[in-house]
Tab-separated table of C-alpha atoms and ligand atoms in Angstrom:
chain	number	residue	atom	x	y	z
A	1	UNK	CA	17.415	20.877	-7.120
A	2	UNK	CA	15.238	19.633	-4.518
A	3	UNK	CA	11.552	21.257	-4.925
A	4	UNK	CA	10.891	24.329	-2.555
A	5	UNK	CA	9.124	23.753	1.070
A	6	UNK	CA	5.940	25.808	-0.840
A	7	UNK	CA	5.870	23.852	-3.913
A	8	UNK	CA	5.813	20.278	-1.852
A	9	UNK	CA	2.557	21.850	0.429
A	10	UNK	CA	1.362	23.378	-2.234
A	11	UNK	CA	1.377	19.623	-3.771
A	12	UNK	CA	0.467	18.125	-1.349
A	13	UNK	CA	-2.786	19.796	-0.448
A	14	UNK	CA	-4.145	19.407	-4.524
A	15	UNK	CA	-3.093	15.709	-4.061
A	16	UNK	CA	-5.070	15.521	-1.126
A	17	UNK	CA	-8.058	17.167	-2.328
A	18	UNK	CA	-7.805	14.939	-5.575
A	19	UNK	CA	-7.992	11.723	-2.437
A	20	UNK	CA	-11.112	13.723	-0.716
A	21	UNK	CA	-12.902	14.444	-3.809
A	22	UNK	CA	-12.123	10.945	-5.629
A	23	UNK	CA	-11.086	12.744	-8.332
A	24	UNK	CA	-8.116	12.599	-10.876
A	25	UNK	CA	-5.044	14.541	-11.620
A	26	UNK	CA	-2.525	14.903	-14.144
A	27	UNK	CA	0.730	13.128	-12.538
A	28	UNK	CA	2.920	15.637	-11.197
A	29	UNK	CA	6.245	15.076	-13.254
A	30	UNK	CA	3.689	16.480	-16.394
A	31	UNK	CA	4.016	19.757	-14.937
A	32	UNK	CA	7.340	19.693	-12.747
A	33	UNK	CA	9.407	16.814	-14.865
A	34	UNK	CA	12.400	17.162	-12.534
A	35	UNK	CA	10.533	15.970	-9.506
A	36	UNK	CA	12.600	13.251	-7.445
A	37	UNK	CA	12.541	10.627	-5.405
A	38	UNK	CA	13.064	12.785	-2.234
A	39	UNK	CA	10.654	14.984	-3.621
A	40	UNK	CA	8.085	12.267	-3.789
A	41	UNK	CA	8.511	11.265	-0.489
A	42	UNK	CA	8.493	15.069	1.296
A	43	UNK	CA	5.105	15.443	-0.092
A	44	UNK	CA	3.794	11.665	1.042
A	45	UNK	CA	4.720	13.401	4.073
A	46	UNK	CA	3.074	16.570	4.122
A	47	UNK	CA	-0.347	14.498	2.555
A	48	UNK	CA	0.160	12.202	5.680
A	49	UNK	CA	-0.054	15.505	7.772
A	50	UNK	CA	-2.843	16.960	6.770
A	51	UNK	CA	-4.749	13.689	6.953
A	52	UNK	CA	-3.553	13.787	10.521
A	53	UNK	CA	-4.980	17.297	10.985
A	54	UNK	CA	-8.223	15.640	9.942
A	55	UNK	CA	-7.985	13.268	13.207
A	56	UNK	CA	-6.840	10.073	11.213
A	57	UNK	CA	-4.135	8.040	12.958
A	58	UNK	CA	-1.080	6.246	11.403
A	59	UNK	CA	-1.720	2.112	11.914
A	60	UNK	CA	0.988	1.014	10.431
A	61	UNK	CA	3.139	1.148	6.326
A	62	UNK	CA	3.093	-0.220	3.269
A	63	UNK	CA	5.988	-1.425	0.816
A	64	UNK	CA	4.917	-1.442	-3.131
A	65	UNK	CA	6.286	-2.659	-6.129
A	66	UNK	CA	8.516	-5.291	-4.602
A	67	UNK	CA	7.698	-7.432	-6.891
A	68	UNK	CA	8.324	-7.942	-10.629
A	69	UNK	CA	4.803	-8.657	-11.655
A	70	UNK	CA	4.094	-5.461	-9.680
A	71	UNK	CA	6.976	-3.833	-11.617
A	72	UNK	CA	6.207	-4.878	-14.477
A	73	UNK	CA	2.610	-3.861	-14.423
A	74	UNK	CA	3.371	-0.148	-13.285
A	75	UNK	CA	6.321	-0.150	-15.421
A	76	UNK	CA	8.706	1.341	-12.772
A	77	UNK	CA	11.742	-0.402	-11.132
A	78	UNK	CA	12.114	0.178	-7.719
A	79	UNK	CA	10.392	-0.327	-4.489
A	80	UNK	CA	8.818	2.057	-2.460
A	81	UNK	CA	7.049	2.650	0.926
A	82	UNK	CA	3.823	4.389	2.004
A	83	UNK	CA	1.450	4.841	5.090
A	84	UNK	CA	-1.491	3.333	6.341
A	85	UNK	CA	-3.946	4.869	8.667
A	86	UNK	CA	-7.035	4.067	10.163
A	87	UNK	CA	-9.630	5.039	7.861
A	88	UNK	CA	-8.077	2.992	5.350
A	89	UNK	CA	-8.630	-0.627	7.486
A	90	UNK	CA	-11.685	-2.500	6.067
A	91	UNK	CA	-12.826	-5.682	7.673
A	92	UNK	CA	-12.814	-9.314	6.254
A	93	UNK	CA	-15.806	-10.141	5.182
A	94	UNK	CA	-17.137	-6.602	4.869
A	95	UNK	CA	-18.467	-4.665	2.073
A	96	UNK	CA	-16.479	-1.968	-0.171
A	97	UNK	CA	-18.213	0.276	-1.841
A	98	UNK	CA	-17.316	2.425	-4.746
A	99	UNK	CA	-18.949	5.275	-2.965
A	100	UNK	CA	-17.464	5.387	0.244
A	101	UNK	CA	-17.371	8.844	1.552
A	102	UNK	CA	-14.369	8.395	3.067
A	103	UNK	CA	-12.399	6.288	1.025
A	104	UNK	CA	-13.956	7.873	-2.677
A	105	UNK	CA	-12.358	5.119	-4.798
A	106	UNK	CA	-11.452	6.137	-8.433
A	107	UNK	CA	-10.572	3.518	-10.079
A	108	UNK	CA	-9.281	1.060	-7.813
A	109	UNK	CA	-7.845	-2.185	-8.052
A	110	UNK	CA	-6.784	-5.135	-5.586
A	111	UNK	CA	-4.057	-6.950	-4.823
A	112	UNK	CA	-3.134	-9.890	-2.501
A	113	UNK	CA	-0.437	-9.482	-0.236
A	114	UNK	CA	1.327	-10.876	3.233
A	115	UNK	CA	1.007	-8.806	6.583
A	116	UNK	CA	3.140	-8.626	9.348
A	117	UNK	CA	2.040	-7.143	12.736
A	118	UNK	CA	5.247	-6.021	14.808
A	119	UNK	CA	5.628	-6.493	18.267
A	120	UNK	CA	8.659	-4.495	19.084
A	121	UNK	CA	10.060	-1.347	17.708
A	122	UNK	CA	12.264	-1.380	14.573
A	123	UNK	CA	14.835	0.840	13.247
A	124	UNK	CA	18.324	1.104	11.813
A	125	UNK	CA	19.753	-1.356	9.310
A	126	UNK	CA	17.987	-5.146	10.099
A	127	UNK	CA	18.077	-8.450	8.299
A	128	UNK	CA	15.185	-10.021	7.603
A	129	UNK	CA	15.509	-12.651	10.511
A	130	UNK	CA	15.767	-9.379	12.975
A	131	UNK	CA	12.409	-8.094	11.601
A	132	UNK	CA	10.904	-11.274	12.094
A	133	UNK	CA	11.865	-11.674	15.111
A	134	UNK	CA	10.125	-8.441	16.226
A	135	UNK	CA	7.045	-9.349	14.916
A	136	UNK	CA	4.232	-10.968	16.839
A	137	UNK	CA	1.703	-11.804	13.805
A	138	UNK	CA	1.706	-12.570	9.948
A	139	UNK	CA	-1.732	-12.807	7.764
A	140	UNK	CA	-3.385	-12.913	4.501
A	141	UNK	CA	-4.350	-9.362	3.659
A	142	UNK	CA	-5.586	-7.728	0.503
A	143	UNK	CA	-4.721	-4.028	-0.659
A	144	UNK	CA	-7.029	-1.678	-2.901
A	145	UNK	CA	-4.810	0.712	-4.343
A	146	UNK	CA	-6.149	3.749	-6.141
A	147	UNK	CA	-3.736	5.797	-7.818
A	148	UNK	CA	-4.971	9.625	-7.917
A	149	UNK	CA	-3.307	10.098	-11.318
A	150	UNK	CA	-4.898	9.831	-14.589
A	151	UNK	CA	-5.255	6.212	-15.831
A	152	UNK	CA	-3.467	5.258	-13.420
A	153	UNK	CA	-0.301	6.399	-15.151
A	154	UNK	CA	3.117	7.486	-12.979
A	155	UNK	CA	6.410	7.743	-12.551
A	156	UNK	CA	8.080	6.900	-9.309
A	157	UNK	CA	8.176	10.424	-7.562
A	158	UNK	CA	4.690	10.743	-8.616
A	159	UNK	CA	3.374	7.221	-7.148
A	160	UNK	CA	5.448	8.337	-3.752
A	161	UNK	CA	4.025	11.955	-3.447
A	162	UNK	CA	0.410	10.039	-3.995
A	163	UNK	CA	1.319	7.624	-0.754
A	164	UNK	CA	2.138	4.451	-3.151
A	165	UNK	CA	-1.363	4.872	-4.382
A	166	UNK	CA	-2.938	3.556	-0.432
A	167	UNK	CA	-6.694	3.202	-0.663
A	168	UNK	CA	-7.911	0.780	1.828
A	169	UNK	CA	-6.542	-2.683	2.941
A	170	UNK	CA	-8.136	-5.592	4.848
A	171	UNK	CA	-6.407	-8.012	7.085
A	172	UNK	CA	-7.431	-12.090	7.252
A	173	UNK	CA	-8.745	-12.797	10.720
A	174	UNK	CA	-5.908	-15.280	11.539
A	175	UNK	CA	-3.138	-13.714	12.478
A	176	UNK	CA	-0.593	-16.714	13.129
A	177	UNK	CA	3.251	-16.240	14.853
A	178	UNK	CA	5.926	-16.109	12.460
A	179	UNK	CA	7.679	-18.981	14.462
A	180	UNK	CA	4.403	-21.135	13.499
A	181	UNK	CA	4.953	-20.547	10.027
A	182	UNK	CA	8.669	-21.559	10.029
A	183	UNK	CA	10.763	-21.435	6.696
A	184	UNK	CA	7.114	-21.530	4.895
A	185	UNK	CA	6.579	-18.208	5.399
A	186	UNK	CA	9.211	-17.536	2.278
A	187	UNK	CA	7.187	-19.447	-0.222
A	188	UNK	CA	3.277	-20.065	0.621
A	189	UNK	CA	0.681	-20.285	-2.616
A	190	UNK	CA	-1.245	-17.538	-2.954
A	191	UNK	CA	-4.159	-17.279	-5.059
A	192	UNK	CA	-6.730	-14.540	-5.701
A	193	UNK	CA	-10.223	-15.465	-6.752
A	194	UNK	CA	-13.042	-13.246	-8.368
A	195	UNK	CA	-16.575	-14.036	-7.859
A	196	UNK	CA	-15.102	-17.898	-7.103
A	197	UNK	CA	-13.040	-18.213	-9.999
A	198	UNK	CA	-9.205	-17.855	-9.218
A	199	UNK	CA	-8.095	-15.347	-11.222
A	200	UNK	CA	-4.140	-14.757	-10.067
A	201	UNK	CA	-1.952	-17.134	-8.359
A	202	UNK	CA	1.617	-16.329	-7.034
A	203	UNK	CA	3.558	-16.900	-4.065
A	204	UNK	CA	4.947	-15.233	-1.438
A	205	UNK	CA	8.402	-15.782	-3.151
A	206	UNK	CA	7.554	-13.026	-5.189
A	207	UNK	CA	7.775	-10.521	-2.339
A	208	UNK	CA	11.115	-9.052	-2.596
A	209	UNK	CA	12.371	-12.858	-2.612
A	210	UNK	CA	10.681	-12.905	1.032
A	211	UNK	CA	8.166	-10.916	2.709
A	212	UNK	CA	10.534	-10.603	5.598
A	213	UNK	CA	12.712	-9.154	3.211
A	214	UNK	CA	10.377	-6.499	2.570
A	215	UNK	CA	10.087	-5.730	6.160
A	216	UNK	CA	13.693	-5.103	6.706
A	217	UNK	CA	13.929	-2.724	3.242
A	218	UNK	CA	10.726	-1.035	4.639
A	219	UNK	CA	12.651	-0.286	8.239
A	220	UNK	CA	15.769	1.038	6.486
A	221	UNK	CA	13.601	3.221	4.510
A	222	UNK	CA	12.223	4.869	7.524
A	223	UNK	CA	15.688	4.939	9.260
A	224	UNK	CA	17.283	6.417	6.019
A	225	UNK	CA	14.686	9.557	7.392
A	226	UNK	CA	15.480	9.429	11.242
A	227	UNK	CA	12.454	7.951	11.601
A	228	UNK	CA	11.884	3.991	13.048
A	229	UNK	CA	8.787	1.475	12.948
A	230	UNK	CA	7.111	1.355	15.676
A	231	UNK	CA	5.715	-1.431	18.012
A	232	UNK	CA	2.468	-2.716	16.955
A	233	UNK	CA	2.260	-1.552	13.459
A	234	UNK	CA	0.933	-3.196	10.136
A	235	UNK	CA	3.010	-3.796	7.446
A	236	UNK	CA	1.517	-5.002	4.350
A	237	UNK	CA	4.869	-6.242	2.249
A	238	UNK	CA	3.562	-5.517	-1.336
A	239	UNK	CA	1.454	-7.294	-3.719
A	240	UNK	CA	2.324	-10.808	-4.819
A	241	UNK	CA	0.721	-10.145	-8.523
A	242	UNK	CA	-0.479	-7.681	-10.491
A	243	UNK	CA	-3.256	-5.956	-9.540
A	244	UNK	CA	-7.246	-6.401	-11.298
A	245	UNK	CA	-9.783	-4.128	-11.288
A	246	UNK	CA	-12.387	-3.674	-8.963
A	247	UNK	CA	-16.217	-4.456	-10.427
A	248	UNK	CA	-19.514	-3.939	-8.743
A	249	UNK	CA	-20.847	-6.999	-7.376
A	250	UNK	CA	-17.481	-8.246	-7.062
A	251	UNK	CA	-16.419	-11.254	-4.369
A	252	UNK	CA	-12.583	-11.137	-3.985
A	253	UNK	CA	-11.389	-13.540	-1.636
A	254	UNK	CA	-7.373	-14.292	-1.478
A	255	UNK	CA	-6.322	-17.448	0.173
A	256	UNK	CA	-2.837	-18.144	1.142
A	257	UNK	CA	-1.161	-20.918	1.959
A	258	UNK	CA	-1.097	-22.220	5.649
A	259	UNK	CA	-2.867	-18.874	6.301
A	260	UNK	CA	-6.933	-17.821	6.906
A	261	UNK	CA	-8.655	-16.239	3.396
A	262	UNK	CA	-9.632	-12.878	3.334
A	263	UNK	CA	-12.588	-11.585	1.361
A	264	UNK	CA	-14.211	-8.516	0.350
A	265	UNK	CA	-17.389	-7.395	-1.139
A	266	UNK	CA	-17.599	-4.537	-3.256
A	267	UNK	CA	-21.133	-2.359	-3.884
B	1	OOG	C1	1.611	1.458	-6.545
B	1	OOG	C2	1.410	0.697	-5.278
B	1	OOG	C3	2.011	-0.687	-5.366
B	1	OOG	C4	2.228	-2.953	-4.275
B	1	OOG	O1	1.853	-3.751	-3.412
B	1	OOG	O2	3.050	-3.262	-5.136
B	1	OOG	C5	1.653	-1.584	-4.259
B	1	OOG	C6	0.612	1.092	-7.612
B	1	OOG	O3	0.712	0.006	-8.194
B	1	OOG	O4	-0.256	1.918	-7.911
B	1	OOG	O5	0.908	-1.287	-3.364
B	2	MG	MG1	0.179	-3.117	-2.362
């Protein structure tokens, strides 16, 4: 039984005082164990709208555990999709700190991943040649997710209803065409470094088999709601590894193939 309109505000608004507080929660199935999928997503929804009542715009989405280290890690099976707004976009190079007011990290952790910019609007079912095709820009990018649940412990509904855990991403500064990338686009090295030491490698391979791929399951997605993707939105396609920890004093810098770095500071 799908959870009442009451119950999914009613989540909704403790999730999102968990996010404004940077504080943490029990997951959600604890209490309501029959929470679904659909569930999940209805309250990603209402969170999104009352972080649009608070004058925050939506940039662009977010696909998560498409890959099986990311699976693997978070011990769930099945991709999912989020949304990014602008209060969440850090720039390369810049500083993170674990006491942003407005971001009020947790526990987060970081992940490198691929980025696609879209040009066009998207909706319906695409291949992943289609969403290519309708996007004007690819990068490096790295996310910080920050799951609002207890040691960062979930089950699928829960990680949905928590917008796939979004804390903050940050785009590399070149932003190249898809068309200049060619066929590499579905297998460029990726590694993540800490402080200078590379600390996870991968490829984009591992995203959904291509990040393109991702795209396209991100667009049906929204059209499975009535809803499309619009013209210049960011995507980020999901992490190419597992996730590490962020640490004070911290460098993270991902470089990926054929692609600018991107790098972070954290204070
Ligand atoms: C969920 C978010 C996963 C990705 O790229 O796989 C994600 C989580 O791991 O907390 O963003
Ligand atoms: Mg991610």
């Amino acid at each position: 039984m799908a959870l009442e309109v009451a119950k999914v505000q009613q989540w909704a608004q403790t999730l999102d005082r968990h996010v404004r507080e940077g504080r943490e929660l029990k997951r959600i199935t604890h209490t309501v164990p029959g929470l679904t999928i659909q569930d999940g997503y209805r309250i990603q929804a209402a969170g999104i709208q009352l972080r649009l009542g608070r004058g925050e715009k939506i940039i662009g989405y977010k696909m998560g555990l498409t890959s099986q280290a990311k699976m693997k890690q978070m011990g769930v099976d099945s991709p999912i999709s989020g949304v990014l707004t602008d209060v969440m976009r850090i720039d390369d190079g810049s500083t993170y700190s674990l006491s942003d007011p407005k971001l009020r990290p947790i526990h987060p952790k970081i992940e490198p991943e691929i980025a696609f910019i879209t040009a066009r609007e998207l909706k319906g079912r695409v291949s992943a040649d289609e969403a290519l095709a309708a996007c004007e820009g690819v990068c490096a990018a790295m996310e910080i997710i920050d799951s609002r649940y207890l040691n960062f412990e979930f089950q699928l509904p829960d990680v949905l209803a928590d917008n796939t855990s979004a804390n903050a991403f940050v785009l590399g500064r070149t932003i190249k065409k898809p068309s200049e990338l060619g066929e590499a686009l579905g297998n460029l090295g990726m590694v993540l470094e800490a402080n200078g030491q590379p600390v996870l490698f991968g490829s984009s391979a591992a995203i959904y088999g291509h990040p393109a791929a991702s795209l396209a399951a991100l667009v049906e997605i929204l059209s499975a709601r009535g809803e499309s993707l619009p013209a210049g939105s960011i995507v980020l396609a999901g992490g190419a590894t597992a996730a590490i920890p962020l640490e004070r004093g911290q460098t993270v810098r991902t470089a990926v193939q054929d692609l600018s770095d991107v790098s972070i500071r954290v204070e």
